[in-house]
PDB file of C-alpha atoms and ligand atoms in Angstrom:
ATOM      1  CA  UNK J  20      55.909  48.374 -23.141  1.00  0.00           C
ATOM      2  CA  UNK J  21      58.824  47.455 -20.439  1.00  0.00           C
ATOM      3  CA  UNK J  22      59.094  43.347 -20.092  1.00  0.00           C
ATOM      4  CA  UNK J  23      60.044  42.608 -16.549  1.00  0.00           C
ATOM      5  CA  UNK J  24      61.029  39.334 -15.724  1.00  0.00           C
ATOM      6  CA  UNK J  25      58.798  37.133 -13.252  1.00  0.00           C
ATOM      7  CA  UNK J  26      61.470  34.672 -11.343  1.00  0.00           C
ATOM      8  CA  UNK J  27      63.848  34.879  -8.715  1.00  0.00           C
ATOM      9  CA  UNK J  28      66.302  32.723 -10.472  1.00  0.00           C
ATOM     10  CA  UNK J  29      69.631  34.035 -11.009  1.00  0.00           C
ATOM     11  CA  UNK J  30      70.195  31.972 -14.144  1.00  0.00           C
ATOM     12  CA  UNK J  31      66.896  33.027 -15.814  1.00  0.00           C
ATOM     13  CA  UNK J  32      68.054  36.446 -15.179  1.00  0.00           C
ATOM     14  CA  UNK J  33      70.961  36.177 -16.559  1.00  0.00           C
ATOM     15  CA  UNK J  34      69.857  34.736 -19.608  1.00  0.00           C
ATOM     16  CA  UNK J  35      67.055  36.752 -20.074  1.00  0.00           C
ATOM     17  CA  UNK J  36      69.560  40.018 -19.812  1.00  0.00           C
ATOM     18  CA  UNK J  37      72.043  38.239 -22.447  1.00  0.00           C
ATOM     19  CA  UNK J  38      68.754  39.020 -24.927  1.00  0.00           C
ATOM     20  CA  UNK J  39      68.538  42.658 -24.006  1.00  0.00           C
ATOM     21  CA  UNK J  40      64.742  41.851 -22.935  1.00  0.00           C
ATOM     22  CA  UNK J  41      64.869  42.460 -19.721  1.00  0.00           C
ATOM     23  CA  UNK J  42      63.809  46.074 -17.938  1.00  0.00           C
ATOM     24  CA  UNK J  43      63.287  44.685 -14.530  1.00  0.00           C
ATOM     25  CA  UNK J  44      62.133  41.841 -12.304  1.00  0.00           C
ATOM     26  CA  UNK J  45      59.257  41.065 -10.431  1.00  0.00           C
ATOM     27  CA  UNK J  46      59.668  38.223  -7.185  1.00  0.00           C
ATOM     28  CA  UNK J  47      56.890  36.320  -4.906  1.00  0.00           C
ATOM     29  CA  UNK J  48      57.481  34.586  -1.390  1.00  0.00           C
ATOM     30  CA  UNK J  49      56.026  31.788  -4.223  1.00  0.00           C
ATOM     31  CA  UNK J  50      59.383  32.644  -6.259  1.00  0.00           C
ATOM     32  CA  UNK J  51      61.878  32.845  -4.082  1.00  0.00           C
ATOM     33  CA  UNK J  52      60.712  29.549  -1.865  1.00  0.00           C
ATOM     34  CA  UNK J  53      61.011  27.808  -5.068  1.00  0.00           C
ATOM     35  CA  UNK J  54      65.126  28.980  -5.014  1.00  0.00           C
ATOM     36  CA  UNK J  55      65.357  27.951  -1.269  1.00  0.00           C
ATOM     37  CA  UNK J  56      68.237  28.904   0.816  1.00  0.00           C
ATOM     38  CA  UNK J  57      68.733  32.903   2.282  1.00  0.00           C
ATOM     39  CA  UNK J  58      66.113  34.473   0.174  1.00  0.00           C
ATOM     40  CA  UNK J  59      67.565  38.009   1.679  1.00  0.00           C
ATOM     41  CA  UNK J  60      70.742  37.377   0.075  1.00  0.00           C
ATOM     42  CA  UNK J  61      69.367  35.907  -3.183  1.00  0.00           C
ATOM     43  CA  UNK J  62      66.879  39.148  -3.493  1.00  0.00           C
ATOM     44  CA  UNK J  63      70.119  40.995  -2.547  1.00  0.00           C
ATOM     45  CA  UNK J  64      71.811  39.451  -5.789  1.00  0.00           C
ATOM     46  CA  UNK J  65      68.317  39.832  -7.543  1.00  0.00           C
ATOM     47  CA  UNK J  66      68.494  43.899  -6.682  1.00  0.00           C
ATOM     48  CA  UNK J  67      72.218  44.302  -7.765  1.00  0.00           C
ATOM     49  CA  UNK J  68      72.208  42.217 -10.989  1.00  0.00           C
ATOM     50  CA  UNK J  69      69.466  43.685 -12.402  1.00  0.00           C
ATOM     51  CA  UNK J  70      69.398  47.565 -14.019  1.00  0.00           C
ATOM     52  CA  UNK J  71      65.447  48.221 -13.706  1.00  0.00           C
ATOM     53  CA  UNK J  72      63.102  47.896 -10.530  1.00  0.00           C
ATOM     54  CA  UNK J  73      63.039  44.528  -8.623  1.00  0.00           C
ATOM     55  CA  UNK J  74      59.606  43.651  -6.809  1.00  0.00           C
ATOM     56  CA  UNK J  75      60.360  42.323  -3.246  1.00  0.00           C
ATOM     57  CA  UNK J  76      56.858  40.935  -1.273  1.00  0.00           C
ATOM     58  CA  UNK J  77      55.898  41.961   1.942  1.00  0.00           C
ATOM     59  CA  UNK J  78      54.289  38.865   3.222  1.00  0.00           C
ATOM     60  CA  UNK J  79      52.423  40.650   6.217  1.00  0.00           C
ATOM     61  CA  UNK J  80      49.071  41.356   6.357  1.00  0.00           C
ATOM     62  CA  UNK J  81      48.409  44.541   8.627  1.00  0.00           C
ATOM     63  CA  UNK J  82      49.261  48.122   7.422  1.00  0.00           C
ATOM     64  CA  UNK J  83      51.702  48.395  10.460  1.00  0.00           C
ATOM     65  CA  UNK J  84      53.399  44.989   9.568  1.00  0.00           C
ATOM     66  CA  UNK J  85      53.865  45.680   5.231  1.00  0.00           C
ATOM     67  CA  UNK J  86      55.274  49.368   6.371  1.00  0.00           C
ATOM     68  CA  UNK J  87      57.771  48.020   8.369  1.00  0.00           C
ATOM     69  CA  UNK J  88      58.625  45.356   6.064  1.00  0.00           C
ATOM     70  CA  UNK J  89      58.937  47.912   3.366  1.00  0.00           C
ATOM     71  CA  UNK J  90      61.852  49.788   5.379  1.00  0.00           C
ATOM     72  CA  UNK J  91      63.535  46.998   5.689  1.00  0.00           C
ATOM     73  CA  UNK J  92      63.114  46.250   1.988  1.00  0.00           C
ATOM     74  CA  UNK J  93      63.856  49.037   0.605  1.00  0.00           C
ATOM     75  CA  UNK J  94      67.240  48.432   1.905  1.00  0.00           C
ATOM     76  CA  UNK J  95      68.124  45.876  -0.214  1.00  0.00           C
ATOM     77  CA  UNK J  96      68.300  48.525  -3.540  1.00  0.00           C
ATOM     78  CA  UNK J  97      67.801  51.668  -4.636  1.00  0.00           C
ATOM     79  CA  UNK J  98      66.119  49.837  -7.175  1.00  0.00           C
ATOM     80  CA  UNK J  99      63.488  48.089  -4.557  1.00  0.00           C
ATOM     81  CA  UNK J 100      59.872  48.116  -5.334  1.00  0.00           C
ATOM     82  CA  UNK J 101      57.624  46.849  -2.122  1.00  0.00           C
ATOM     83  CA  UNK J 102      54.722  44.675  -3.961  1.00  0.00           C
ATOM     84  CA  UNK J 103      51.776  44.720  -1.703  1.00  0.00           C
ATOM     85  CA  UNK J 104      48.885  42.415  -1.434  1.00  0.00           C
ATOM     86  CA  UNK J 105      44.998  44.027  -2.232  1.00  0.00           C
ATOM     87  CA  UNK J 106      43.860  43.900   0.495  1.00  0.00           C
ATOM     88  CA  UNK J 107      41.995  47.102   2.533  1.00  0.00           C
ATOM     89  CA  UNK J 108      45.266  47.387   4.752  1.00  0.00           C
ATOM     90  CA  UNK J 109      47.393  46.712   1.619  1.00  0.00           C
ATOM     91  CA  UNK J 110      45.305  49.881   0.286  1.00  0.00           C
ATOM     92  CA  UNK J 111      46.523  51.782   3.661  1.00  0.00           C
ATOM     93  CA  UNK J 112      50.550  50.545   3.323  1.00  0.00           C
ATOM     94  CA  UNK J 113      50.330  51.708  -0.237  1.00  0.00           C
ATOM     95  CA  UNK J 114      49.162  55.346   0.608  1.00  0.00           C
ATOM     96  CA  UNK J 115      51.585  54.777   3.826  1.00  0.00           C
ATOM     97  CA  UNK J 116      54.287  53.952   1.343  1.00  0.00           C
ATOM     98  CA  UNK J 117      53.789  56.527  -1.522  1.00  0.00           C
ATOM     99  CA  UNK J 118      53.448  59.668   0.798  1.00  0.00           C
ATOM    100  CA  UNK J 119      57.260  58.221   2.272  1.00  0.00           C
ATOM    101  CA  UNK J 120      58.583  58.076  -1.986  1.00  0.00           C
ATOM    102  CA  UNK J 121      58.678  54.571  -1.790  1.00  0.00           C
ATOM    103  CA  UNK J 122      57.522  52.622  -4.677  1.00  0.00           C
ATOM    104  CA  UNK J 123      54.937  49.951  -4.498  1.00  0.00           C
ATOM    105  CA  UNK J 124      53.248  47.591  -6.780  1.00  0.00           C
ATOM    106  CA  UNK J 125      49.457  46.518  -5.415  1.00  0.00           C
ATOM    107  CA  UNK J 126      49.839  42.760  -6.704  1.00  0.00           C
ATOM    108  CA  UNK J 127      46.989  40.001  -6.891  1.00  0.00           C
ATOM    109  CA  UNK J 128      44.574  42.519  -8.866  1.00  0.00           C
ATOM    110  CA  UNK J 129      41.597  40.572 -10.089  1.00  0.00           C
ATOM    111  CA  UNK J 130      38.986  43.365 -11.233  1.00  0.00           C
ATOM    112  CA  UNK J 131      39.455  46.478 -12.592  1.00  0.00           C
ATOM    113  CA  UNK J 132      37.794  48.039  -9.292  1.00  0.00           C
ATOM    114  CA  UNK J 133      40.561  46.981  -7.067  1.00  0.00           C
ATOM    115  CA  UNK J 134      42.889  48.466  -9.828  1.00  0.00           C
ATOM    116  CA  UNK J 135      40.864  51.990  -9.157  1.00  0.00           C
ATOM    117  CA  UNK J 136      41.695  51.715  -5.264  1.00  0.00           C
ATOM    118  CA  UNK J 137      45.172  50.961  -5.266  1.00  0.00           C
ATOM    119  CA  UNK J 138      45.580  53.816  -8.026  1.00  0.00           C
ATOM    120  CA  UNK J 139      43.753  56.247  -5.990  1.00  0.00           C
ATOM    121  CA  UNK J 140      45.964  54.918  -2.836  1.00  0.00           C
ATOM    122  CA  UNK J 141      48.761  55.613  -5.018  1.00  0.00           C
ATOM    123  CA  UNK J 142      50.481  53.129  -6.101  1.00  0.00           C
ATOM    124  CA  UNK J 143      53.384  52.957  -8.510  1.00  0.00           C
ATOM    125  CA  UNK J 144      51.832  49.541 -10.339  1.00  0.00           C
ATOM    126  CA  UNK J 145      49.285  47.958 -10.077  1.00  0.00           C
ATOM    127  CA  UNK J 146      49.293  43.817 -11.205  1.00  0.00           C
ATOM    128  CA  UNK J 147      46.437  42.371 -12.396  1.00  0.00           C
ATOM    129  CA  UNK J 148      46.625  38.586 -12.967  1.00  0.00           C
ATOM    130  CA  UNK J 149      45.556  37.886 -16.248  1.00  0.00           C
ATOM    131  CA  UNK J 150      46.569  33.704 -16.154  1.00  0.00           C
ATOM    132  CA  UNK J 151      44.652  32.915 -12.760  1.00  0.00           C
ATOM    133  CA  UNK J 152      41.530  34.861 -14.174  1.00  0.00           C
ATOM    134  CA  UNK J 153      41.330  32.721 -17.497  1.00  0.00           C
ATOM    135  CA  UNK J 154      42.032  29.975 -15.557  1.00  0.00           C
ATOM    136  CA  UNK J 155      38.834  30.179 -13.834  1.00  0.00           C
ATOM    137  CA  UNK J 156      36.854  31.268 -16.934  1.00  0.00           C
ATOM    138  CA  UNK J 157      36.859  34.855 -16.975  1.00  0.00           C
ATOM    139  CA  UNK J 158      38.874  37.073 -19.115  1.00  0.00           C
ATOM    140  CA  UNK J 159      42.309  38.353 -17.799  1.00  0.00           C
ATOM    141  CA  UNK J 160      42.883  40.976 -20.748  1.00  0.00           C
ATOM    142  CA  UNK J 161      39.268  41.909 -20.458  1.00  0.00           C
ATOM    143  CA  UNK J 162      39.961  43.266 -16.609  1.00  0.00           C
ATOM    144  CA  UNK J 163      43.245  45.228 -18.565  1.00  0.00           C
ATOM    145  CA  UNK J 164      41.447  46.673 -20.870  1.00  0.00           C
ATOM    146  CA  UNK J 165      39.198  47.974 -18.422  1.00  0.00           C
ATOM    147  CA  UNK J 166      41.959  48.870 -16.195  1.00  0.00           C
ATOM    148  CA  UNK J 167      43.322  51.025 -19.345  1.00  0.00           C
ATOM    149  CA  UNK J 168      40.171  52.975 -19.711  1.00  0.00           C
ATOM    150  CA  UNK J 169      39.804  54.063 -16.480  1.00  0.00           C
ATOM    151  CA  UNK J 170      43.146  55.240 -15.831  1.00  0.00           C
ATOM    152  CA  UNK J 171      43.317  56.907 -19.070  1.00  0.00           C
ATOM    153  CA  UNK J 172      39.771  58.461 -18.040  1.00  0.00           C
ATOM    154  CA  UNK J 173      41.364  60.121 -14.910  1.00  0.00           C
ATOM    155  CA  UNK J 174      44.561  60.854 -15.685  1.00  0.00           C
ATOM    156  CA  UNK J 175      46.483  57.838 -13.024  1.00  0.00           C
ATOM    157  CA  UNK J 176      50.191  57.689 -13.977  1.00  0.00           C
ATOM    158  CA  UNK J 177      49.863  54.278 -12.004  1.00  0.00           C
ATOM    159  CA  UNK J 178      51.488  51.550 -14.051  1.00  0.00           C
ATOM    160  CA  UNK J 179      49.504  48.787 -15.474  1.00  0.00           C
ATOM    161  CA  UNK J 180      52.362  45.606 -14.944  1.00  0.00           C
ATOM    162  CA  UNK J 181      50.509  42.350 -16.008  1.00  0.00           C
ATOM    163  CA  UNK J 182      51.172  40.151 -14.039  1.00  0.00           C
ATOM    164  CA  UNK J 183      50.577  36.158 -14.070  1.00  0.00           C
ATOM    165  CA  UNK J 184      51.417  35.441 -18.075  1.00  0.00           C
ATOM    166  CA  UNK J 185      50.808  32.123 -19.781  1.00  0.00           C
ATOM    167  CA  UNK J 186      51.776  32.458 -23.487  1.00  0.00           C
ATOM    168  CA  UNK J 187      52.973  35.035 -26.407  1.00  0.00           C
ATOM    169  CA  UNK J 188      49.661  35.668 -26.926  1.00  0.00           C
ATOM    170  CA  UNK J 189      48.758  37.411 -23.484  1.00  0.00           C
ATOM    171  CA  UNK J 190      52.084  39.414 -24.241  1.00  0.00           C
ATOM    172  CA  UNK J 191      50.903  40.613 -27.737  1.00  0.00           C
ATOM    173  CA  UNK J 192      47.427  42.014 -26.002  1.00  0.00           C
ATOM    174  CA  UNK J 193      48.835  43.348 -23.443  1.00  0.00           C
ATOM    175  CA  UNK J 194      50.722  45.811 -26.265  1.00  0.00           C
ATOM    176  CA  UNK J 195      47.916  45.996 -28.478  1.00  0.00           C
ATOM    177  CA  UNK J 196      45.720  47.205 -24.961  1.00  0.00           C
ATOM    178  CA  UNK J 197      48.588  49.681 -23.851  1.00  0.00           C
ATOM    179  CA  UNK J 198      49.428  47.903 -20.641  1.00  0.00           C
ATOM    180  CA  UNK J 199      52.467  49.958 -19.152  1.00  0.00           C
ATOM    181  CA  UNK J 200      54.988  46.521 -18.123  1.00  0.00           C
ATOM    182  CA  UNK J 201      54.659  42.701 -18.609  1.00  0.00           C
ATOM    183  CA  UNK J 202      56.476  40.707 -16.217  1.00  0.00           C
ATOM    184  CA  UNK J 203      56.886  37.121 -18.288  1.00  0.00           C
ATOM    185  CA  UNK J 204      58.250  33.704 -16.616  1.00  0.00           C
ATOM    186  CA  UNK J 205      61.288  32.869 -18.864  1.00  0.00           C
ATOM    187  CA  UNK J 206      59.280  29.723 -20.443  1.00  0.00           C
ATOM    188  CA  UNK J 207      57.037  32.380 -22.076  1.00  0.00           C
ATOM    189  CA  UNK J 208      60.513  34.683 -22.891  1.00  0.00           C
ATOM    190  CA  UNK J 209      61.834  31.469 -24.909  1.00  0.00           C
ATOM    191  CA  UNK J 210      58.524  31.173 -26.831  1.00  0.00           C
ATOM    192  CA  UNK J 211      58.206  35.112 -28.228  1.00  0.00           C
ATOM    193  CA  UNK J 212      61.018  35.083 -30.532  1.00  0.00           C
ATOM    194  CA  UNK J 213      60.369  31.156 -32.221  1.00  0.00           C
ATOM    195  CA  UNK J 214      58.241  31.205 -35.128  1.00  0.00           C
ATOM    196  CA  UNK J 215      58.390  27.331 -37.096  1.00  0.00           C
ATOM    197  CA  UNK J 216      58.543  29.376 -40.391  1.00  0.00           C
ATOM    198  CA  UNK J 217      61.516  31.693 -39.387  1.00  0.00           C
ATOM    199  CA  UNK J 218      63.770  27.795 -38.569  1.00  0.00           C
ATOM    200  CA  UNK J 219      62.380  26.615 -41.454  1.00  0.00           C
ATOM    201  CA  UNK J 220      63.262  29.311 -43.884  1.00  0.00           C
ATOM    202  CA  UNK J 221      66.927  29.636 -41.900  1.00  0.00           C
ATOM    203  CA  UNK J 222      67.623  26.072 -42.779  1.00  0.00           C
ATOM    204  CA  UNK J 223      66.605  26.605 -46.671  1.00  0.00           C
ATOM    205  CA  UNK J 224      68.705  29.538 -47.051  1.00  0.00           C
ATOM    206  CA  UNK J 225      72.093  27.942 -44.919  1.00  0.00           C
ATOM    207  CA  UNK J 226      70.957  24.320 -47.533  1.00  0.00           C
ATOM    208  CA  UNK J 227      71.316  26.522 -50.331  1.00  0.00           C
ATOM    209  CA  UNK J 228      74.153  28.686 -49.491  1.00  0.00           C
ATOM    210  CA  UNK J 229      76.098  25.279 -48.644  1.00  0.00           C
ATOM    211  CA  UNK J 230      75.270  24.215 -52.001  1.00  0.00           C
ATOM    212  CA  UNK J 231      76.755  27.318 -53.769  1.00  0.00           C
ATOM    213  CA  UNK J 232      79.872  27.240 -51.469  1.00  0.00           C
ATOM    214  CA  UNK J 233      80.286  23.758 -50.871  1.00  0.00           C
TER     215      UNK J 233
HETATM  216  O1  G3P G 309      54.504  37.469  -9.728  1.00  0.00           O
HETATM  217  C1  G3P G 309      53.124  37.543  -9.802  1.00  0.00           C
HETATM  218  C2  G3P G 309      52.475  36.678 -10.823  1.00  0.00           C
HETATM  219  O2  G3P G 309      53.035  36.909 -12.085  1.00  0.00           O
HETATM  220  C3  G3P G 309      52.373  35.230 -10.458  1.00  0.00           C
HETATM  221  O3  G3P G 309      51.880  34.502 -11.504  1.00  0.00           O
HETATM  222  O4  G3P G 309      52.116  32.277 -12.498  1.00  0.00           O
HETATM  223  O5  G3P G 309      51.821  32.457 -10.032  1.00  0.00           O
HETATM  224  O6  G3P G 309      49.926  32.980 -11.564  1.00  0.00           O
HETATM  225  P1  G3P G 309      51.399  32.970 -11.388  1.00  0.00           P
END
């Protein structure tokens, strides 16, 4: 499973590549409002610090409006993937999109049924938002797992990128379920490798070695 990053902050990037976690990043208008400033030239530094694919959002809603914003996109990388909203004309930018080789990733996927669509439109990845879905009491890994099925039933190569991660334990299902990418905000990042018995037991062993060596 790839682990993208979810931010568009330069310094949780950077960290987060320091670990050698980090296979590419995914960005919101959300995201990038929250850095402020010329968010052109910070998803410009987004596209050339990172290795993997960067997700830049089109934030218009017509077919006509997300293809043009995806030219203009696209130039910002060769490592530029145009997310695009589910929406019916999202559907028709996504075909649009694939049949021009550019890559696309159908974000704000709540059911398993809008997954199907914006496979059979084409796209690259498709992001189902697991934390918004248990947030209003259904189950976010339940939609992957579905998701999983039916693209393993037909034969999609479309990416399943969860999307919208809470904790270590969405992470850990989203493995055991066979989800393609995570993309993780880099609170959740800090939380996967800390276990309070792995600091405890480092402390006993540097107490004791101390005591041998003085
Ligand atoms: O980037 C898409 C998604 O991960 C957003 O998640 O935290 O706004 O629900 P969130």
């Amino acid at each position: 499973m790839e682990f993208y990053l979810d931010t568009a902050n330069i310094d949780e990037i950077a960290a987060a590549r320091k670990l050698g976690l980090i296979d590419g990043v995914t960005t919101n208008p959300t995201l990038l409002s929250r850095e402020g400033g010329d968010w052109q030239a910070q998803a410009k530094k987004i596209c050339d610090l990172v290795d993997g694919p960067v997700s830049l959002e089109v934030v218009g809603t017509t077919a006509k409006e997300m293809v043009a914003e995806a030219e203009e996109l696209v130039n910002f990388g060769s490592n530029v993937v145009v997310k695009i909203p589910m929406i019916e004309e999202g559907l028709v930018a996504t075909k649009e999109l694939t049949a021009r080789g550019i890559k696309t990733n159908v974000t704000l996927v709540f059911s398993a049924m809008q997954a199907l669509l914006a496979a059979k439109a084409g796209a690259t990845y498709v992001s189902p938002f697991v934390g918004r879905l248990d947030a209003i009491g259904q189950n976010g890994m339940e939609v992957v797992s579905q998701i999983r099925t039916i693209f393993d039933n037909y034969g999609f190569r479309t990416n399943i990128l969860v999307a919208s991660v809470r904790h270590a334990g969405h992470v850990l299902d989203s493995a055991a379920l066979g989800a393609d990418v995570i993309t993780v905000p880099y609170s959740v990042i800090k939380q996967l490798a800390a276990h309070p018995l792995t600091d405890k037991g480092l402390a006993s062993f540097l107490a004791d070695w101390k005591k041998l060596t003085g």
